[in-house]
Coordinates of C-alpha atoms in Angstrom, one line a residue:
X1 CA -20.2 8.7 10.9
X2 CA -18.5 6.1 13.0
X3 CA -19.4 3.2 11.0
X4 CA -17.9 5.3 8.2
X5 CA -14.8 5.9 10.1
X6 CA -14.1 1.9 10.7
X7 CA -15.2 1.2 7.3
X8 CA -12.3 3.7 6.2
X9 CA -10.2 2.1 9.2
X10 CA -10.4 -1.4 7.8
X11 CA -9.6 -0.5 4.0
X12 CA -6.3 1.4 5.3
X13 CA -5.5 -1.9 6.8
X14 CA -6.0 -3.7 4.1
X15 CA -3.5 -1.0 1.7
X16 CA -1.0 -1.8 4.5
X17 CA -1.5 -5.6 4.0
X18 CA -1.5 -5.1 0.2
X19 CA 1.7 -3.3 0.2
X20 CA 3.9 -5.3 2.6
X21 CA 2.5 -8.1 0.7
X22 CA 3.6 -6.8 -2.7
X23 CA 6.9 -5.9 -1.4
X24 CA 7.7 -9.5 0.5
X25 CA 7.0 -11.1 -3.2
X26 CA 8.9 -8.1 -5.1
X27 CA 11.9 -8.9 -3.0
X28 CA 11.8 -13.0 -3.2
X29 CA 10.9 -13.3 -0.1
X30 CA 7.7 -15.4 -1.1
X31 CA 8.7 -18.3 -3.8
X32 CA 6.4 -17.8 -6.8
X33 CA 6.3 -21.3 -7.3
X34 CA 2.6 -21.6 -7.4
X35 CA 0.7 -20.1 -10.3
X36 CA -1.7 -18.4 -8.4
X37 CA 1.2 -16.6 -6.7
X38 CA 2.0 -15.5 -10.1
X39 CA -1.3 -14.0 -10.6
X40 CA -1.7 -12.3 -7.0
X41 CA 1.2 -10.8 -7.7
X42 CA -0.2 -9.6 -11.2
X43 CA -3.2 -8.6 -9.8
X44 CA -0.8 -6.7 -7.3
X45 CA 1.1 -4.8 -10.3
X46 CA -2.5 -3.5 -11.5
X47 CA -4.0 -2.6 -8.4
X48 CA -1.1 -1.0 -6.7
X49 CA 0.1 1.3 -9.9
X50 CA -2.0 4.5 -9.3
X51 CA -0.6 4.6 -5.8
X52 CA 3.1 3.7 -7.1
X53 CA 3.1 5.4 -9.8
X54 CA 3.1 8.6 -8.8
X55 CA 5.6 8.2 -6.5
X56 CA 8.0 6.3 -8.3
X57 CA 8.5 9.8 -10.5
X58 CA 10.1 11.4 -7.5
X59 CA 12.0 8.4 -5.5
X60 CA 14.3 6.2 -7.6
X61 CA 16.0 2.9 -6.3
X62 CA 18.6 2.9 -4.1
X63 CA 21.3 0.4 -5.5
X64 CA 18.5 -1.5 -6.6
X65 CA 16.0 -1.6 -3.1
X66 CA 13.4 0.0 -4.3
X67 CA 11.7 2.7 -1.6
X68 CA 8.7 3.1 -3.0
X69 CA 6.4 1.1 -0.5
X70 CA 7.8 2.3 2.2
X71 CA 7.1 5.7 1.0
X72 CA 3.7 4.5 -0.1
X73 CA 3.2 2.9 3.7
X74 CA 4.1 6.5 4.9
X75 CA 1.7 8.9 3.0
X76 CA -1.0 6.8 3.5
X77 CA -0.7 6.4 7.1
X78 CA -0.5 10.3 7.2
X79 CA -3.1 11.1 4.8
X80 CA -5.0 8.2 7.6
X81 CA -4.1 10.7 10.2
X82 CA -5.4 13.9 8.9
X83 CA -8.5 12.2 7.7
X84 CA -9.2 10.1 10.7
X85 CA -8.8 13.7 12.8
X86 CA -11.2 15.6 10.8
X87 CA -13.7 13.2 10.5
X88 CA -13.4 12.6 14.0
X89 CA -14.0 16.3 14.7
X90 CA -17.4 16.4 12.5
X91 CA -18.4 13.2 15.1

């Protein structure tokens, strides 16, 4: 059960890194100069969708900024929590 725990740890950790990627090249804050820059951030688009998506129907920009990441960093860090907890009760 623990291993399953860090396996779950370590893919949470990569959704943060995903995100805060995706949002540093949504806001410019990464040149897209290079091509493959062009498709990570394609790939990105595609992979992050089902998580944004949802989301996206209930928080609109703010002049622009768009919020959805940092809602998506907050929900899964809590859904993290109250998984983390349970499984850790069944250890």
């Amino acid at each position: 059960m623990l291993i399953l725990i860090n396996l779950l740890d370590l893919l949470v950790g990569l959704l943060y890194l995903a995100i805060i990627a995706h949002w540093l090249i949504s806001l410019g804050a990464v040149a897209l100069d290079h091509p493959a820059l062009g498709k990570f951030k394609a790939f990105m688009d595609r992979a992050l969708a089902p998580l944004y998506g949802p989301i996206r129907r209930f928080i609109r920009p703010v002049n622009g900024f768009d919020l959805t990441p940092l809602v998506a960093v907050i929900l899964v860090g809590l859904a993290w929590s109250v998984l983390s907890r349970i499984l850790g009760l069944l250890v």
